[in-house]
Short mmCIF file of C-alpha atoms in Angstrom, two decimals:
data_model
loop_
_atom_site.label_atom_id
_atom_site.label_comp_id
_atom_site.label_asym_id
_atom_site.label_seq_id
_atom_site.Cartn_x
_atom_site.Cartn_y
_atom_site.Cartn_z
CA UNK A 217 -170.11 72.87 -115.34
CA UNK A 218 -171.01 71.71 -111.87
CA UNK A 219 -167.84 70.44 -110.09
CA UNK A 220 -169.84 67.71 -108.48
CA UNK A 221 -170.95 66.36 -111.86
CA UNK A 222 -167.37 66.44 -113.11
CA UNK A 223 -166.22 64.50 -110.07
CA UNK A 224 -169.06 62.00 -110.45
CA UNK A 225 -168.28 61.48 -114.16
CA UNK A 226 -164.59 60.89 -113.43
CA UNK A 227 -165.47 58.48 -110.64
CA UNK A 228 -167.79 56.49 -112.89
CA UNK A 229 -165.16 56.33 -115.62
CA UNK A 230 -162.55 55.12 -113.16
CA UNK A 231 -164.87 52.45 -111.75
CA UNK A 232 -165.81 51.31 -115.25
CA UNK A 233 -162.14 51.00 -116.22
CA UNK A 234 -161.29 49.14 -113.00
CA UNK A 235 -164.17 46.76 -113.53
CA UNK A 236 -163.15 46.04 -117.12
CA UNK A 237 -159.59 45.35 -116.03
CA UNK A 238 -160.77 43.13 -113.20
CA UNK A 239 -163.30 41.34 -115.41
CA UNK A 240 -160.73 40.55 -118.10
CA UNK A 241 -159.93 36.87 -117.92
CA UNK A 242 -156.26 35.89 -117.92
CA UNK A 243 -154.79 34.15 -120.97
CA UNK A 244 -155.17 30.39 -120.53
CA UNK A 245 -152.14 28.26 -121.47
CA UNK A 246 -151.87 24.48 -121.45
CA UNK A 247 -148.30 23.18 -121.26
CA UNK A 248 -146.83 19.83 -122.28
CA UNK A 249 -143.27 18.92 -121.30
CA UNK A 250 -141.32 16.71 -123.70
CA UNK A 251 -138.12 16.33 -121.73
CA UNK A 252 -137.43 12.63 -122.31
CA UNK A 253 -136.53 10.49 -125.29
CA UNK A 254 -139.25 10.65 -127.94
CA UNK A 255 -141.07 7.33 -127.97
CA UNK A 256 -144.36 5.60 -127.27
CA UNK A 257 -144.75 7.29 -123.87
CA UNK A 258 -144.25 10.82 -125.23
CA UNK A 259 -146.62 10.05 -128.10
CA UNK A 260 -149.26 9.03 -125.56
CA UNK A 261 -148.58 12.13 -123.45
CA UNK A 262 -149.01 14.33 -126.51
CA UNK A 263 -152.38 12.80 -127.40
CA UNK A 264 -153.56 13.19 -123.82
CA UNK A 265 -152.36 16.79 -123.62
CA UNK A 266 -153.99 17.76 -126.93
CA UNK A 267 -157.30 16.27 -125.79
CA UNK A 268 -157.09 18.04 -122.42
CA UNK A 269 -156.24 21.34 -124.10
CA UNK A 270 -159.29 21.03 -126.34
CA UNK A 271 -161.54 20.15 -123.40
CA UNK A 272 -160.32 23.18 -121.42
CA UNK A 273 -160.76 25.51 -124.42
CA UNK A 274 -157.26 26.82 -123.80
CA UNK A 275 -156.02 29.85 -125.70
CA UNK A 276 -152.60 28.37 -126.46
CA UNK A 277 -150.74 25.06 -126.28
CA UNK A 278 -147.16 25.43 -125.04
CA UNK A 279 -144.69 22.59 -125.70
CA UNK A 280 -141.63 22.70 -123.45
CA UNK A 281 -138.85 20.93 -125.39
CA UNK A 282 -135.60 19.60 -123.99
CA UNK A 283 -134.81 16.36 -125.80
CA UNK A 284 -132.04 14.78 -127.84
CA UNK A 285 -134.58 12.98 -130.05
CA UNK A 286 -135.77 9.40 -130.27
CA UNK A 287 -138.09 7.35 -132.44
CA UNK A 288 -138.76 8.91 -135.84
CA UNK A 289 -142.08 7.07 -136.09
CA UNK A 290 -143.42 8.54 -132.86
CA UNK A 291 -141.95 11.97 -133.66
CA UNK A 292 -143.82 11.89 -136.97
CA UNK A 293 -147.05 11.05 -135.14
CA UNK A 294 -146.50 13.96 -132.71
CA UNK A 295 -145.66 16.26 -135.63
CA UNK A 296 -148.89 15.33 -137.42
CA UNK A 297 -150.98 15.84 -134.28
CA UNK A 298 -149.40 19.27 -133.65
CA UNK A 299 -149.92 20.38 -137.25
CA UNK A 300 -153.61 19.38 -137.05
CA UNK A 301 -154.22 21.04 -133.68
CA UNK A 302 -156.86 23.78 -134.19
CA UNK A 303 -155.31 26.35 -131.83
CA UNK A 304 -151.95 28.12 -131.69
CA UNK A 305 -148.99 25.97 -130.64
CA UNK A 306 -145.82 27.54 -129.24
CA UNK A 307 -142.56 25.66 -128.66
CA UNK A 308 -140.08 26.73 -126.00
CA UNK A 309 -136.71 25.08 -126.66
CA UNK A 310 -135.16 24.89 -123.24
CA UNK A 311 -131.60 23.84 -124.09
CA UNK A 312 -132.06 21.05 -126.70
CA UNK A 313 -134.30 20.20 -129.64
CA UNK A 314 -132.17 17.66 -131.50
CA UNK A 315 -133.18 15.15 -134.16
CA UNK A 316 -136.82 14.19 -133.54
CA UNK A 317 -137.09 17.19 -131.20
CA UNK A 318 -136.20 19.51 -134.09
CA UNK A 319 -139.00 17.99 -136.16
CA UNK A 320 -141.52 18.61 -133.37
CA UNK A 321 -140.30 22.20 -132.87
CA UNK A 322 -140.57 22.84 -136.59
CA UNK A 323 -144.21 21.70 -136.53
CA UNK A 324 -145.17 24.38 -133.97
CA UNK A 325 -146.61 27.73 -135.08
CA UNK A 326 -144.15 29.74 -133.01
CA UNK A 327 -140.72 28.83 -131.65
CA UNK A 328 -138.80 30.54 -128.85
CA UNK A 329 -135.37 29.39 -127.71
CA UNK A 330 -133.48 29.94 -124.50
CA UNK A 331 -130.13 31.70 -125.07
CA UNK A 332 -127.53 28.96 -125.44
CA UNK A 333 -130.04 26.42 -126.74
CA UNK A 334 -129.59 24.48 -129.98
CA UNK A 335 -131.88 22.90 -132.57
CA UNK A 336 -131.17 20.59 -135.51
CA UNK A 337 -129.05 17.48 -136.26
CA UNK A 338 -132.05 15.51 -137.53
CA UNK A 339 -130.10 12.77 -139.33
CA UNK A 340 -131.69 9.33 -138.90
CA UNK A 341 -129.26 7.10 -137.00
CA UNK A 342 -129.11 3.50 -135.86
CA UNK A 343 -130.22 3.30 -132.24
CA UNK A 344 -127.69 0.56 -131.51
CA UNK A 345 -124.42 2.27 -132.49
CA UNK A 346 -125.41 5.78 -133.60
CA UNK A 347 -124.29 5.35 -137.21
CA UNK A 348 -126.25 7.08 -139.96
CA UNK A 349 -128.92 4.95 -141.61
CA UNK A 350 -128.94 4.34 -145.41
CA UNK A 351 -130.11 7.07 -147.76
CA UNK A 352 -133.56 5.45 -148.01
CA UNK A 353 -134.28 6.56 -144.43
CA UNK A 354 -132.59 9.94 -144.86
CA UNK A 355 -134.67 10.65 -147.95
CA UNK A 356 -137.89 10.08 -146.04
CA UNK A 357 -136.71 12.26 -143.15
CA UNK A 358 -135.69 15.04 -145.58
CA UNK A 359 -139.15 14.97 -147.14
CA UNK A 360 -140.79 15.00 -143.71
CA UNK A 361 -138.74 18.00 -142.55
CA UNK A 362 -139.30 19.81 -145.86
CA UNK A 363 -143.07 19.23 -145.76
CA UNK A 364 -143.23 20.48 -142.17
CA UNK A 365 -141.37 23.67 -143.08
CA UNK A 366 -143.61 24.22 -146.11
CA UNK A 367 -146.73 23.85 -143.94
CA UNK A 368 -146.02 27.30 -142.44
CA UNK A 369 -146.54 28.89 -145.84
CA UNK A 370 -144.96 32.01 -147.30
CA UNK A 371 -144.66 35.61 -146.07
CA UNK A 372 -144.01 38.90 -147.79
CA UNK A 373 -140.32 39.78 -147.43
CA UNK A 374 -138.92 43.36 -147.18
CA UNK A 375 -138.08 43.25 -150.89
CA UNK A 376 -141.81 42.65 -151.64
CA UNK A 377 -141.27 39.04 -152.64
CA UNK A 378 -143.12 36.12 -151.17
CA UNK A 379 -140.67 33.80 -149.41
CA UNK A 380 -141.04 30.75 -147.25
CA UNK A 381 -141.53 31.57 -143.59
CA UNK A 382 -139.38 28.51 -142.76
CA UNK A 383 -136.99 27.79 -145.60
CA UNK A 384 -137.51 24.09 -146.59
CA UNK A 385 -133.90 23.85 -147.80
CA UNK A 386 -132.68 24.64 -144.29
CA UNK A 387 -134.91 21.87 -142.91
CA UNK A 388 -133.27 19.42 -145.32
CA UNK A 389 -129.80 20.61 -144.29
CA UNK A 390 -130.61 19.53 -140.73
CA UNK A 391 -130.88 15.96 -142.06
CA UNK A 392 -128.35 15.59 -144.87
CA UNK A 393 -124.80 16.92 -144.87
CA UNK A 394 -124.88 17.04 -148.68
CA UNK A 395 -127.47 19.82 -148.69
CA UNK A 396 -125.90 23.27 -149.07
CA UNK A 397 -127.57 26.53 -148.00
CA UNK A 398 -125.76 29.59 -149.43
CA UNK A 399 -124.54 31.90 -146.71
CA UNK A 400 -125.36 29.41 -143.94
CA UNK A 401 -123.73 25.99 -144.38
CA UNK A 402 -121.70 24.10 -146.95
CA UNK A 403 -122.09 20.46 -148.00
CA UNK A 404 -119.75 18.97 -145.41
CA UNK A 405 -121.74 18.91 -142.18
CA UNK A 406 -125.25 18.57 -140.80
CA UNK A 407 -126.92 21.82 -139.74
CA UNK A 408 -127.54 22.64 -136.08
CA UNK A 409 -128.82 26.10 -135.12
CA UNK A 410 -127.85 28.14 -132.11
CA UNK A 411 -130.55 30.40 -130.72
CA UNK A 412 -129.17 33.49 -132.50
CA UNK A 413 -128.79 31.64 -135.79
CA UNK A 414 -132.32 30.24 -135.56
CA UNK A 415 -133.73 33.75 -135.04
CA UNK A 416 -131.64 35.16 -137.90
CA UNK A 417 -132.83 32.50 -140.34
CA UNK A 418 -136.48 32.65 -139.18
CA UNK A 419 -136.46 29.20 -137.60
CA UNK A 420 -137.15 30.77 -134.21
CA UNK A 421 -139.35 33.78 -133.54
CA UNK A 422 -137.30 34.99 -130.60
CA UNK A 423 -135.23 34.22 -127.54
CA UNK A 424 -136.64 33.92 -124.03
CA UNK A 425 -134.96 33.28 -120.70
CA UNK A 426 -138.04 31.63 -119.19
CA UNK A 427 -141.71 30.90 -119.69
CA UNK A 428 -142.58 34.25 -118.09
CA UNK A 429 -140.27 36.06 -120.49
CA UNK A 430 -141.80 34.19 -123.42
CA UNK A 431 -145.35 35.11 -122.39
CA UNK A 432 -144.42 38.78 -121.95
CA UNK A 433 -142.90 38.85 -125.44
CA UNK A 434 -146.13 37.38 -126.78
CA UNK A 435 -148.00 40.23 -125.10
CA UNK A 436 -149.67 38.32 -122.28
CA UNK A 437 -148.91 39.72 -118.86
CA UNK A 438 -151.87 38.03 -117.21
CA UNK A 439 -151.99 34.31 -117.84
CA UNK A 440 -152.53 30.94 -116.19
CA UNK A 441 -150.70 27.71 -117.03
CA UNK A 442 -152.21 24.26 -116.66
CA UNK A 443 -149.56 21.57 -117.10
CA UNK A 444 -150.13 18.01 -118.20
CA UNK A 445 -148.73 15.61 -115.61
CA UNK A 446 -148.56 11.88 -116.42
CA UNK A 447 -149.87 9.55 -113.71
CA UNK A 448 -148.81 5.99 -112.90
CA UNK A 449 -151.27 4.56 -115.43
CA UNK A 450 -149.68 6.65 -118.18
CA UNK A 451 -146.26 5.24 -117.30
CA UNK A 452 -147.54 1.65 -117.32
CA UNK A 453 -149.35 2.11 -120.64
CA UNK A 454 -146.29 3.82 -122.07
CA UNK A 455 -144.17 0.84 -121.01
CA UNK A 456 -146.42 -1.76 -122.63
CA UNK A 457 -146.78 0.26 -125.85
CA UNK A 458 -143.02 0.42 -126.28
CA UNK A 459 -142.10 -1.29 -129.60
CA UNK A 460 -139.59 -3.62 -127.90
CA UNK A 461 -142.15 -4.73 -125.30
CA UNK A 462 -144.79 -5.17 -128.01
CA UNK A 463 -142.42 -7.45 -129.94
CA UNK A 464 -141.90 -9.57 -126.80
CA UNK A 465 -145.66 -9.78 -126.21
CA UNK A 466 -146.20 -10.86 -129.83
CA UNK A 467 -143.52 -13.52 -129.30
CA UNK A 468 -145.39 -14.89 -126.27
CA UNK A 469 -148.76 -14.82 -128.08
CA UNK A 470 -147.49 -16.62 -131.19
CA UNK A 471 -145.24 -19.02 -129.26
CA UNK A 472 -147.99 -19.85 -126.78
CA UNK A 473 -150.47 -20.64 -129.57
CA UNK A 474 -147.93 -22.84 -131.35
CA UNK A 475 -147.02 -24.74 -128.18
CA UNK A 476 -150.70 -25.22 -127.32
CA UNK A 477 -151.42 -26.72 -130.75
CA UNK A 478 -148.70 -29.31 -130.08
CA UNK A 479 -149.71 -30.29 -126.55
CA UNK A 480 -152.88 -31.95 -125.23
CA UNK A 481 -155.50 -29.82 -123.49
CA UNK A 482 -154.87 -26.28 -122.30
CA UNK A 483 -152.10 -25.39 -119.90
CA UNK A 484 -149.23 -22.98 -119.36
CA UNK A 485 -148.70 -22.00 -123.06
CA UNK A 486 -152.32 -20.92 -123.48
CA UNK A 487 -152.28 -19.04 -120.15
CA UNK A 488 -149.10 -17.19 -121.20
CA UNK A 489 -150.59 -16.34 -124.61
CA UNK A 490 -153.82 -15.01 -123.06
CA UNK A 491 -151.96 -12.84 -120.51
CA UNK A 492 -149.67 -11.48 -123.24
CA UNK A 493 -152.70 -10.71 -125.44
CA UNK A 494 -154.36 -8.80 -122.59
CA UNK A 495 -151.17 -6.80 -121.93
CA UNK A 496 -150.87 -6.11 -125.67
CA UNK A 497 -154.43 -5.01 -126.47
CA UNK A 498 -155.66 -3.53 -123.17
CA UNK A 499 -153.31 -0.49 -123.10
CA UNK A 500 -154.10 0.52 -126.69
CA UNK A 501 -157.82 -0.15 -126.17
CA UNK A 502 -158.37 1.81 -122.95
CA UNK A 503 -156.57 4.79 -124.50
CA UNK A 504 -158.86 4.67 -127.52
CA UNK A 505 -156.12 3.72 -129.98
CA UNK A 506 -157.36 0.30 -131.04
CA UNK A 507 -160.88 0.02 -132.45
CA UNK A 508 -163.34 -2.37 -130.86
CA UNK A 509 -163.66 -4.45 -134.02
CA UNK A 510 -159.93 -5.20 -133.90
CA UNK A 511 -160.36 -6.67 -130.41
CA UNK A 512 -163.37 -8.68 -131.63
CA UNK A 513 -161.30 -9.95 -134.57
CA UNK A 514 -158.64 -11.19 -132.16
CA UNK A 515 -161.25 -12.87 -129.92
CA UNK A 516 -162.76 -14.56 -133.01
CA UNK A 517 -159.33 -15.88 -133.94
CA UNK A 518 -158.80 -17.28 -130.44
CA UNK A 519 -162.21 -19.01 -130.53
CA UNK A 520 -161.40 -20.61 -133.88
CA UNK A 521 -158.08 -21.88 -132.51
CA UNK A 522 -159.85 -23.37 -129.47
CA UNK A 523 -162.29 -25.14 -131.80
CA UNK A 524 -159.33 -26.49 -133.75
CA UNK A 525 -157.76 -27.86 -130.56
CA UNK A 526 -160.81 -29.46 -128.93
CA UNK A 527 -163.45 -30.04 -131.63
CA UNK A 528 -162.13 -30.23 -135.19
CA UNK A 529 -159.87 -33.24 -135.83
CA UNK A 530 -156.47 -32.60 -137.37
CA UNK A 531 -155.35 -29.17 -138.53
CA UNK A 532 -157.27 -27.43 -141.29
CA UNK A 533 -159.31 -24.39 -142.29
CA UNK A 534 -160.47 -23.59 -138.75
CA UNK A 535 -156.94 -23.38 -137.37
CA UNK A 536 -155.61 -21.43 -140.37
CA UNK A 537 -158.51 -18.96 -140.16
CA UNK A 538 -158.00 -18.51 -136.43
CA UNK A 539 -154.26 -17.84 -136.74
CA UNK A 540 -154.94 -15.42 -139.64
CA UNK A 541 -157.48 -13.47 -137.55
CA UNK A 542 -155.06 -13.26 -134.61
CA UNK A 543 -152.14 -12.05 -136.76
CA UNK A 544 -154.31 -9.51 -138.62
CA UNK A 545 -155.64 -8.07 -135.36
CA UNK A 546 -152.13 -7.75 -133.93
CA UNK A 547 -150.83 -5.96 -137.05
CA UNK A 548 -153.84 -3.59 -137.27
CA UNK A 549 -153.42 -2.79 -133.57
CA UNK A 550 -149.81 -1.78 -134.26
CA UNK A 551 -150.82 0.38 -137.23
CA UNK A 552 -153.48 2.21 -135.22
CA UNK A 553 -150.97 2.68 -132.42
CA UNK A 554 -148.71 4.65 -134.76
CA UNK A 555 -151.39 6.50 -136.74
CA UNK A 556 -154.22 6.74 -134.17
CA UNK A 557 -156.58 5.93 -137.04
CA UNK A 558 -156.60 3.46 -139.89
CA UNK A 559 -157.80 6.29 -142.14
CA UNK A 560 -154.42 8.00 -141.60
CA UNK A 561 -152.52 4.81 -142.46
CA UNK A 562 -149.30 5.46 -144.35
CA UNK A 563 -146.39 3.43 -145.67
CA UNK A 564 -144.17 4.37 -142.73
CA UNK A 565 -146.72 3.15 -140.17
CA UNK A 566 -147.21 -0.10 -142.08
CA UNK A 567 -143.46 -0.62 -142.39
CA UNK A 568 -142.87 0.01 -138.68
CA UNK A 569 -145.74 -2.26 -137.69
CA UNK A 570 -144.50 -5.09 -139.90
CA UNK A 571 -140.96 -4.77 -138.48
CA UNK A 572 -142.28 -5.13 -134.92
CA UNK A 573 -144.58 -8.01 -135.91
CA UNK A 574 -141.85 -9.90 -137.77
CA UNK A 575 -139.46 -9.29 -134.87
CA UNK A 576 -142.03 -10.89 -132.57
CA UNK A 577 -142.43 -13.85 -134.95
CA UNK A 578 -138.66 -14.28 -135.13
CA UNK A 579 -138.36 -14.21 -131.35
CA UNK A 580 -141.19 -16.75 -131.09
CA UNK A 581 -139.47 -19.12 -133.53
CA UNK A 582 -136.20 -18.91 -131.59
CA UNK A 583 -137.96 -19.35 -128.23
CA UNK A 584 -139.95 -22.39 -129.43
CA UNK A 585 -136.83 -23.95 -130.96
CA UNK A 586 -134.91 -23.54 -127.73
CA UNK A 587 -137.68 -24.65 -125.38
CA UNK A 588 -138.46 -27.78 -127.38
CA UNK A 589 -134.83 -28.75 -128.05
CA UNK A 590 -132.69 -30.99 -125.86
CA UNK A 591 -131.23 -27.80 -124.37
CA UNK A 592 -134.61 -26.53 -123.21
CA UNK A 593 -135.95 -26.97 -119.67
CA UNK A 594 -137.64 -30.30 -119.00
CA UNK A 595 -140.69 -28.67 -117.41
CA UNK A 596 -141.52 -27.26 -120.87
CA UNK A 597 -140.59 -30.33 -122.94
CA UNK A 598 -142.63 -32.73 -120.83
CA UNK A 599 -145.79 -31.05 -122.17
CA UNK A 600 -144.82 -31.57 -125.81
CA UNK A 601 -142.89 -34.86 -125.91
CA UNK A 602 -142.59 -38.20 -124.10
CA UNK A 603 -139.98 -37.77 -121.40
CA UNK A 604 -140.29 -41.12 -119.59
CA UNK A 605 -138.02 -44.10 -120.29
CA UNK A 606 -138.86 -47.70 -119.33
CA UNK A 607 -135.96 -48.82 -117.20
CA UNK A 608 -135.47 -52.47 -116.08
CA UNK A 609 -134.80 -51.21 -112.55
CA UNK A 610 -138.31 -49.73 -112.52
CA UNK A 611 -139.86 -53.12 -113.30
CA UNK A 612 -140.03 -52.88 -117.07
CA UNK A 613 -138.92 -56.07 -118.92
CA UNK A 614 -137.03 -55.96 -122.18
CA UNK A 615 -137.91 -58.45 -124.94
CA UNK A 616 -135.18 -60.28 -126.85
CA UNK A 617 -135.90 -59.84 -130.57
CA UNK A 618 -133.13 -62.23 -131.73
CA UNK A 619 -135.51 -65.21 -132.39
CA UNK A 620 -137.15 -63.10 -135.10
CA UNK A 621 -134.15 -63.96 -137.27
CA UNK A 622 -135.18 -67.66 -137.19
CA UNK A 623 -138.20 -67.09 -139.41
CA UNK A 624 -137.94 -69.39 -142.47
CA UNK A 625 -135.22 -71.64 -140.94
CA UNK A 626 -135.62 -75.37 -140.25
CA UNK A 627 -134.61 -77.41 -137.22
CA UNK A 628 -135.64 -80.40 -135.09
CA UNK A 629 -137.99 -80.79 -132.16
CA UNK A 630 -136.01 -81.56 -129.01
CA UNK A 631 -139.07 -82.45 -126.95
CA UNK A 632 -142.64 -83.34 -127.68
CA UNK A 633 -144.58 -80.18 -128.49
CA UNK A 634 -148.10 -80.27 -126.92
CA UNK A 635 -148.18 -77.61 -128.37
CA UNK A 636 -145.25 -75.87 -126.58
CA UNK A 637 -141.82 -77.38 -126.34
CA UNK A 638 -138.25 -76.87 -127.35
CA UNK A 639 -136.63 -76.96 -130.78
CA UNK A 640 -133.04 -77.01 -132.02
CA UNK A 641 -132.33 -74.45 -134.74
CA UNK A 642 -128.76 -74.15 -135.93
CA UNK A 643 -127.45 -75.54 -132.68
CA UNK A 644 -129.51 -73.16 -130.55
CA UNK A 645 -132.26 -74.69 -128.35
CA UNK A 646 -135.16 -72.29 -127.94
CA UNK A 647 -138.77 -72.39 -126.81
CA UNK A 648 -141.39 -72.74 -129.53
CA UNK A 649 -145.08 -73.38 -130.06
CA UNK A 650 -146.60 -75.70 -132.64
CA UNK A 651 -149.09 -73.99 -134.91
CA UNK A 652 -151.01 -77.17 -135.82
CA UNK A 653 -151.55 -80.12 -133.45
CA UNK A 654 -148.76 -81.96 -131.61
CA UNK A 655 -145.23 -82.60 -132.86
CA UNK A 656 -143.14 -85.55 -131.62
CA UNK A 657 -139.54 -85.21 -130.51
CA UNK A 658 -137.04 -85.61 -133.38
CA UNK A 659 -139.44 -84.36 -136.07
CA UNK A 660 -138.25 -81.75 -138.54
CA UNK A 661 -139.84 -78.31 -138.02
CA UNK A 662 -139.85 -74.97 -139.79
CA UNK A 663 -140.16 -71.54 -138.10
CA UNK A 664 -143.19 -69.70 -139.52
CA UNK A 665 -143.51 -66.49 -137.45
CA UNK A 666 -142.45 -64.56 -134.35
CA UNK A 667 -145.19 -63.01 -132.21
CA UNK A 668 -145.45 -61.91 -128.58
CA UNK A 669 -141.78 -62.83 -127.94
CA UNK A 670 -142.47 -66.41 -129.10
CA UNK A 671 -141.59 -68.36 -132.27
CA UNK A 672 -144.20 -70.54 -133.95
CA UNK A 673 -143.30 -73.67 -135.93
CA UNK A 674 -144.95 -76.37 -137.98
CA UNK A 675 -143.79 -79.83 -139.00
CA UNK A 676 -141.65 -79.59 -142.12
#
């Protein structure tokens, strides 16, 4: 064979290989960091990150976890969103995935842990003092963890038996100390995995020192990472969608409406209620959480309340309908905030929404009671009650009501009454007016009535 042709063939092969290597696009990764307490802000970040990952057609979603947990409600929402994500989701536990963090890690398709990291301890606790909640809450959390583990399905084990990829019993042991897993943990403590233990029991797919190490173990040497970074608007929206802040806003809305119904015209209470309503609905509306019809329902309720105040006399169907529309819109907005859709509404979302709503109502009742009591500030009470007193020093004259007791008694005219004069009743000489004609001095008279600070008599 011609040496030149051999050389040309080798050169073409080399150029073709180099071009294919150069033309190969790097693996595209979108990363979300969950390094804070799980709550309304992290739930918003997760939704944003999932949407961005879908828009960028990323090959993999990477969740960087380093959290001690947080709100179970928001963790459940994140878990559901991760389970329904159409692409592969990989969790990198960088030090901690405790409580709600363990639930989120368990929802991911693949889990890698940094050496020295831990995962577990998913018992539901009271946020105030850290004590374990009653078994009602633990039972729900056990079922949630078990269902998440079961969602990964079964695999064929070395002994040719189909076994769970993530053992659901282990997931329950992370919640309840009474659950026993033979060979792993007895029924005296809650399960928390180290990195080695998680790999051994198939709750982690491997250990990685860094993101680069993780990507190499997944077989991707060439990759790019786009990371979701919250902006200032995300932080503000996260603040106003916090359950505690929402309860305060509900308090201001309800309290403002109540105070406005008990004061003439529109003033500070209505302004406070309107501002609170804007801060309540605007964050969940601009993020696409609350449906437009919920906002319209709230506006309809406000319009009905305004009609009740200015047009319809008394308090009746219009006011009741308006308050019902407002309360319904607020509750539905809370439910959509936790489920992202009314079609995904569940008992837990309803329960959480009602707790926040009732907390807001309770705060409103206490605030109204305080503000309208004698202990409340006068600048609030002067809009709902009469604060002025008629003092003699200010020119107001008090009327003596003692002569009213003379009605029905008899006496004698001291002077001629033409028609006014003086009469003697029981030894007391007082001014009087004759009802009929004139009465001569010395005539017997009888007191008939007391009007306009004056007694009226007639001849007996």
